[in-house]
Coordinates of C-alpha atoms and ligand atoms in Angstrom, one line a residue:
X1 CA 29.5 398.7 10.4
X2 CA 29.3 402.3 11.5
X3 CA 31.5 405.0 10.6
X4 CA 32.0 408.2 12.7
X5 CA 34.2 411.2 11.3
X6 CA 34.5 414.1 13.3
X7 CA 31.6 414.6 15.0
X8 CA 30.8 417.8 16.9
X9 CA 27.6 418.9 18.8
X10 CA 27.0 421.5 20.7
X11 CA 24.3 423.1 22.8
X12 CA 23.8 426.6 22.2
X13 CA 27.2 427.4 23.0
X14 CA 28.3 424.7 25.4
X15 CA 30.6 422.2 22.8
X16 CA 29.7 418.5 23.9
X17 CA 31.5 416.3 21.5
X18 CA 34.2 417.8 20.2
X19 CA 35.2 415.7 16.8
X20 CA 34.6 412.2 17.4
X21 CA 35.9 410.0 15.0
X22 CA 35.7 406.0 15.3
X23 CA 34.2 403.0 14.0
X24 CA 31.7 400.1 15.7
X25 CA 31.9 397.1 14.1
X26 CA 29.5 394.7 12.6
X27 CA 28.7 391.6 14.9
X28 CA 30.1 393.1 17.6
X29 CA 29.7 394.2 21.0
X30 CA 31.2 397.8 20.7
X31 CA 31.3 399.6 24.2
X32 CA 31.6 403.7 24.4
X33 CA 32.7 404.2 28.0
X34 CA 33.9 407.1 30.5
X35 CA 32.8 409.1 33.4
X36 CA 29.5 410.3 34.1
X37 CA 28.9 413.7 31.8
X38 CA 32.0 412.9 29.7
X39 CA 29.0 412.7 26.3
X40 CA 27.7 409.2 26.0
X41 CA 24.2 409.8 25.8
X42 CA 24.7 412.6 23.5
X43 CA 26.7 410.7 21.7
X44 CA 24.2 407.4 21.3
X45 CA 21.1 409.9 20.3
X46 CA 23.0 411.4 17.8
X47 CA 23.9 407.6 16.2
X48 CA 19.9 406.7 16.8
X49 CA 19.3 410.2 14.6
X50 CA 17.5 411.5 17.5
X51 CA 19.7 414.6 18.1
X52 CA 21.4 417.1 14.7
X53 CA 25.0 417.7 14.9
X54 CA 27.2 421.0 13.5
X55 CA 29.7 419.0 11.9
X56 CA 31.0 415.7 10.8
X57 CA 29.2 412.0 9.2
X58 CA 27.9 409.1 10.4
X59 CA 27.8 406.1 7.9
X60 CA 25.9 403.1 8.6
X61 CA 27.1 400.6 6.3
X62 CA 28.7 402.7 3.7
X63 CA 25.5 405.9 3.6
X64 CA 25.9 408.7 4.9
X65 CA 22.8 409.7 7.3
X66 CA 22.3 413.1 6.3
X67 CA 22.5 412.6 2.9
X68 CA 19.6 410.1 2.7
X69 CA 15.8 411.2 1.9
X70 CA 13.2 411.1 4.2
X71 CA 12.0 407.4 2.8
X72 CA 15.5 405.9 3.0
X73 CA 15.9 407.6 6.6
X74 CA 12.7 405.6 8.2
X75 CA 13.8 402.6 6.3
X76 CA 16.7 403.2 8.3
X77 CA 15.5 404.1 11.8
X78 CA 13.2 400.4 10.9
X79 CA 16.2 398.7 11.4
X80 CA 17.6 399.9 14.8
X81 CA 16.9 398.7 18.2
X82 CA 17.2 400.2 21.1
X83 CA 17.5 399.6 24.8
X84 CA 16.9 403.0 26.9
X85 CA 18.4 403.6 30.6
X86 CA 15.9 402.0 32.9
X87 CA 14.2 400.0 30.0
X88 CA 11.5 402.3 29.1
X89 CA 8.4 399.7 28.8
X90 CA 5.1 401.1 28.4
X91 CA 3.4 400.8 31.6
X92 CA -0.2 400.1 30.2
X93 CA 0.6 397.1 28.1
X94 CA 1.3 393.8 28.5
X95 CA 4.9 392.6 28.0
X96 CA 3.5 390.7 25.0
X97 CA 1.9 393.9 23.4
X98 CA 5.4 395.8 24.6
X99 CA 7.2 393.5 22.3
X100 CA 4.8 393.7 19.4
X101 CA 4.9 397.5 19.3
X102 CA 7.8 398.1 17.2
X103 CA 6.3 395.5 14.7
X104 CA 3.2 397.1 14.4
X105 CA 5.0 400.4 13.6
X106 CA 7.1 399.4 11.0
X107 CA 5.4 396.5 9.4
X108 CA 2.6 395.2 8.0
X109 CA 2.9 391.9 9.4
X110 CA -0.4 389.3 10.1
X111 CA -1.7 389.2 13.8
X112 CA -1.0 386.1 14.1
X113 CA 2.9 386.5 11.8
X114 CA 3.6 389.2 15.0
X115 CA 2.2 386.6 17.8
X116 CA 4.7 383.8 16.3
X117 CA 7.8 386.7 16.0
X118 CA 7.0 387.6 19.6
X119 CA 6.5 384.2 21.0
X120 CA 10.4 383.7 19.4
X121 CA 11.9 386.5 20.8
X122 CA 10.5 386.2 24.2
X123 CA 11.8 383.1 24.1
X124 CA 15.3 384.1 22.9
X125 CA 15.7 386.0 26.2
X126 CA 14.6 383.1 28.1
X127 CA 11.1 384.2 28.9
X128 CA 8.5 382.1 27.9
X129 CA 5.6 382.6 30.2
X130 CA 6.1 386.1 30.9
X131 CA 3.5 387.5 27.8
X132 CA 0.3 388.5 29.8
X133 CA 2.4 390.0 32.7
X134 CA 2.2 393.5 33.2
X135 CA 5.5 395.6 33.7
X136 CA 5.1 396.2 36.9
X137 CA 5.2 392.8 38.2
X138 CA 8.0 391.8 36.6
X139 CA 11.7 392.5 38.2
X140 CA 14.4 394.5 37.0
X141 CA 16.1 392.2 35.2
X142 CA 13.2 390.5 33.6
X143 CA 12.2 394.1 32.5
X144 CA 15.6 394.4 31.0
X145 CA 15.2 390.8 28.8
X146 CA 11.6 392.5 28.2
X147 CA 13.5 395.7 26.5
X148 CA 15.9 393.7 24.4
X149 CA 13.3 391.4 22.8
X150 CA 11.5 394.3 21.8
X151 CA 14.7 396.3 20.5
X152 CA 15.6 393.2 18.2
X153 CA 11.6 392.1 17.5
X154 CA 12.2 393.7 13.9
X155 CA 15.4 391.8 13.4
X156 CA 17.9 394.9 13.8
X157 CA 21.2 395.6 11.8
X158 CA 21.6 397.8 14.7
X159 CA 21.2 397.9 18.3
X160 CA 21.9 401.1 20.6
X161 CA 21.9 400.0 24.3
X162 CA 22.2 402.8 27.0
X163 CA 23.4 401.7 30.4
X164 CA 21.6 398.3 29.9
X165 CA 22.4 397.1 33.2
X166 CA 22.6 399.9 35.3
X167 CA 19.9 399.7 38.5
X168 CA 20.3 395.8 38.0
X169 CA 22.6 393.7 40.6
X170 CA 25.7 392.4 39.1
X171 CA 24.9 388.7 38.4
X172 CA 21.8 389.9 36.8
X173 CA 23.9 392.4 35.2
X174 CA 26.4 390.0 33.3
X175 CA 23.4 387.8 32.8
X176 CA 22.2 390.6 30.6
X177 CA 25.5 391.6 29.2
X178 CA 26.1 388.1 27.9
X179 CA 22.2 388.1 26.5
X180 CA 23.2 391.6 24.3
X181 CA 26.5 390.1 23.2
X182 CA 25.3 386.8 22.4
X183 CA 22.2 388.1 20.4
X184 CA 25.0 389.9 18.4
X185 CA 27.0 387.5 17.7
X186 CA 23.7 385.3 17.0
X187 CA 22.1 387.5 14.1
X188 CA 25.5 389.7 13.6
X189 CA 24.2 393.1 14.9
X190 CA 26.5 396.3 14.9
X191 CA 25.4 397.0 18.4
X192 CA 27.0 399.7 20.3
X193 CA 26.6 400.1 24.2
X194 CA 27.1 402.8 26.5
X195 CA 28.3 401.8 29.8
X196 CA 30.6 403.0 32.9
X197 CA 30.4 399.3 34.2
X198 CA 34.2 398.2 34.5
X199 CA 32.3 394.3 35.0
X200 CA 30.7 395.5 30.9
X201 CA 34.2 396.0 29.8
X202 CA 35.9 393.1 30.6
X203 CA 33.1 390.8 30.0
X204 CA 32.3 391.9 26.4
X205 CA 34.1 394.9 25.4
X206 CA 35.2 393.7 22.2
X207 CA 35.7 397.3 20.5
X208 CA 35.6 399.9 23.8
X209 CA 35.9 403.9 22.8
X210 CA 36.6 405.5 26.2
X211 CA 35.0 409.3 25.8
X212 CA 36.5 412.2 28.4
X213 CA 35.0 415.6 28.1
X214 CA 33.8 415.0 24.6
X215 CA 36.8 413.6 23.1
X216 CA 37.8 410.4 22.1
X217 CA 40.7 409.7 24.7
X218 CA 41.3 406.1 23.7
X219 CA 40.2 403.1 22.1
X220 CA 40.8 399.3 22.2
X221 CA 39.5 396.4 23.6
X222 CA 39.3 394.5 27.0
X223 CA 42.4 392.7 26.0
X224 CA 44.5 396.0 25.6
X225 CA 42.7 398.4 28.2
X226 CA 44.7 396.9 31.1
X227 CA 48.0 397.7 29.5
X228 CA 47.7 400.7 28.2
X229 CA 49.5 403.7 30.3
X230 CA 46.9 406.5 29.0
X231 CA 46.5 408.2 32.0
X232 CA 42.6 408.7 31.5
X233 CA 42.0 405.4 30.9
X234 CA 44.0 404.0 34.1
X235 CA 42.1 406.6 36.6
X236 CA 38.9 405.7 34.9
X237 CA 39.3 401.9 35.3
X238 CA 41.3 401.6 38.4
X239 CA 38.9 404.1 40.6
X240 CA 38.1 401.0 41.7
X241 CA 40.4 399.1 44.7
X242 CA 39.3 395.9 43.0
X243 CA 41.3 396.6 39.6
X244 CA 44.1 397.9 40.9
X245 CA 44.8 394.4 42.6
X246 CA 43.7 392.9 39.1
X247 CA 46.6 395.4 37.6
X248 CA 48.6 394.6 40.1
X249 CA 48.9 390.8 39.6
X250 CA 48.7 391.2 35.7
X251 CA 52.3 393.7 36.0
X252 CA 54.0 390.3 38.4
X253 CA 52.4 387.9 36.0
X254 CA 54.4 389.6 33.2
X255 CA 57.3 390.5 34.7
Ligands
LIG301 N1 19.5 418.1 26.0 C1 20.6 418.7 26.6 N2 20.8 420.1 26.6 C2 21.9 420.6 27.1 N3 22.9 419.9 27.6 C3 22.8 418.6 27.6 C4 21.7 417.9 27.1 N4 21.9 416.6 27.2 C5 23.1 416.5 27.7 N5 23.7 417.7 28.0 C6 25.0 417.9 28.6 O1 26.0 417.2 27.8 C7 27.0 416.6 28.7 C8 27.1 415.1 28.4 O2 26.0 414.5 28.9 P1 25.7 412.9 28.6 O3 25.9 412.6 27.2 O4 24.3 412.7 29.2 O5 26.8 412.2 29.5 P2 26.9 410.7 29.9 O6 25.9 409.9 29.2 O7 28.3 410.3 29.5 O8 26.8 410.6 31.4 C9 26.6 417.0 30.1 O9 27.4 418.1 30.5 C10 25.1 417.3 30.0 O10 24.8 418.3 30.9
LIG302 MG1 24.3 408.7 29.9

């Protein structure tokens, strides 16, 4: 589990989050949505440790990040994943020897120990023949499956996913939603996803904190976010004609 208390970061003087409190639970699929700009980025670096903040803790499982040394810190960072916007492979390796990186980083695993952790996780995400491939040749969405088996390679007690299925079409998208939340629920991950993907939230938005200009505006889950009347929330989710139908019938069904 990770706790959030008050977090504010600023750059130079422009106030980005402005005392974020909330908590992402372990074993589940935790979504931070909003509008474009509203701080989700900002807010995910600052979880990974890539970014400092003014003010306010963030405990993963009980420490306290800034209070940990140096050691206990890349002990730490060792067991986080990651999934970047737009999956971030290295273009000059294989998708084999993509997979393998984070393993030789942070372990000091046998060749041929790495070879048998990667032949698992490729084939966790459903590709087992994909190893010599170059990035390049594979698609979007294999890319994607690519990312995730490297972000959980070192078996993660976290996993930070940033707009996983953004540029992807939305079959492929759920395909890869259902693939983060199952692997979750699988090895009971405290993974915590960015997203402004109304298809994200109701498919596995099991925790969702919805961010507006920094804040935290409301949270809940994909059972509660189509009753709630916060105004932010309703403009964010029913910008689209298709929800507002889905409202629409959910208000007769319960009248
Ligand atoms: N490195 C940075 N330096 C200055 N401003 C930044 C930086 N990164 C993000 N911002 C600003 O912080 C705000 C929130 O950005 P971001 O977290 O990327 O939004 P989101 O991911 O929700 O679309 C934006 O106004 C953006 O311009
Ligand atoms: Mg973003």
């Amino acid at each position: 589990m990770i706790e959030v208390n008050n977090l504010h970061k600023s750059f130079g003087d422009v106030e980005i989050l402005k005392g974020i409190s909330t908590t992402f639970d372990k074993g589940k699929t935790n979504l931070i949505i909003g509008q474009s700009g509203s701080g989700k980025t900002v807010f995910l670096k600052c979880l990974l440790g890539l970014f400092d903040y003014e003010e306010g803790t963030i405990s993963y499982d009980g420490k306290i990040f800034s209070l940990l040394s140096e050691d206990e810190k890349r002990n730490l960072r060792a067991k986080i994943g990651m999934v970047f916007q737009g999956s971030a492979l290295f273009d000059s390796m294989t998708i084999a020897q993509n997979v393998m990186f984070p393993l030789q980083m942070f372990t000091k695993q046998s060749k041929s120990e790495m070879e048998d952790r990667v032949d698992f996780v490729l084939k966790r995400v459903n590709l087992d023949d994909a190893h010599k491939k170059m990035p390049s040749e594979a698609s979007g969405g294999m890319q994607k499956r690519v990312a995730i088996a490297r972000a959980i390679v070192n078996n993660p007690m976290y996993l930070f996913c940033d707009e996983p299925n953004s540029g992807l079409d939305p079959k492929t998208a759920i395909v890869i939603d259902n693939l983060i939340q199952e692997i979750t629920d699988e090895y009971q991950i405290t993974t915590v996803i960015n997203s402004h993907d109304m298809n994200s939230v109701m498919e596995i938005g099991e925790k969702i904190v919805f961010l507006k200009n920094g804040l935290k505006a409301w949270e809940g889950s994909n059972e509660t976010i189509f009753k709630t009347d916060n105004e932010s929330v309703t403009d964010f989710v029913y910008s689209s004609n298709l929800f507002k139908k889905v409202r629409k019938m959910y208000i007769e069904e319960n009248e």
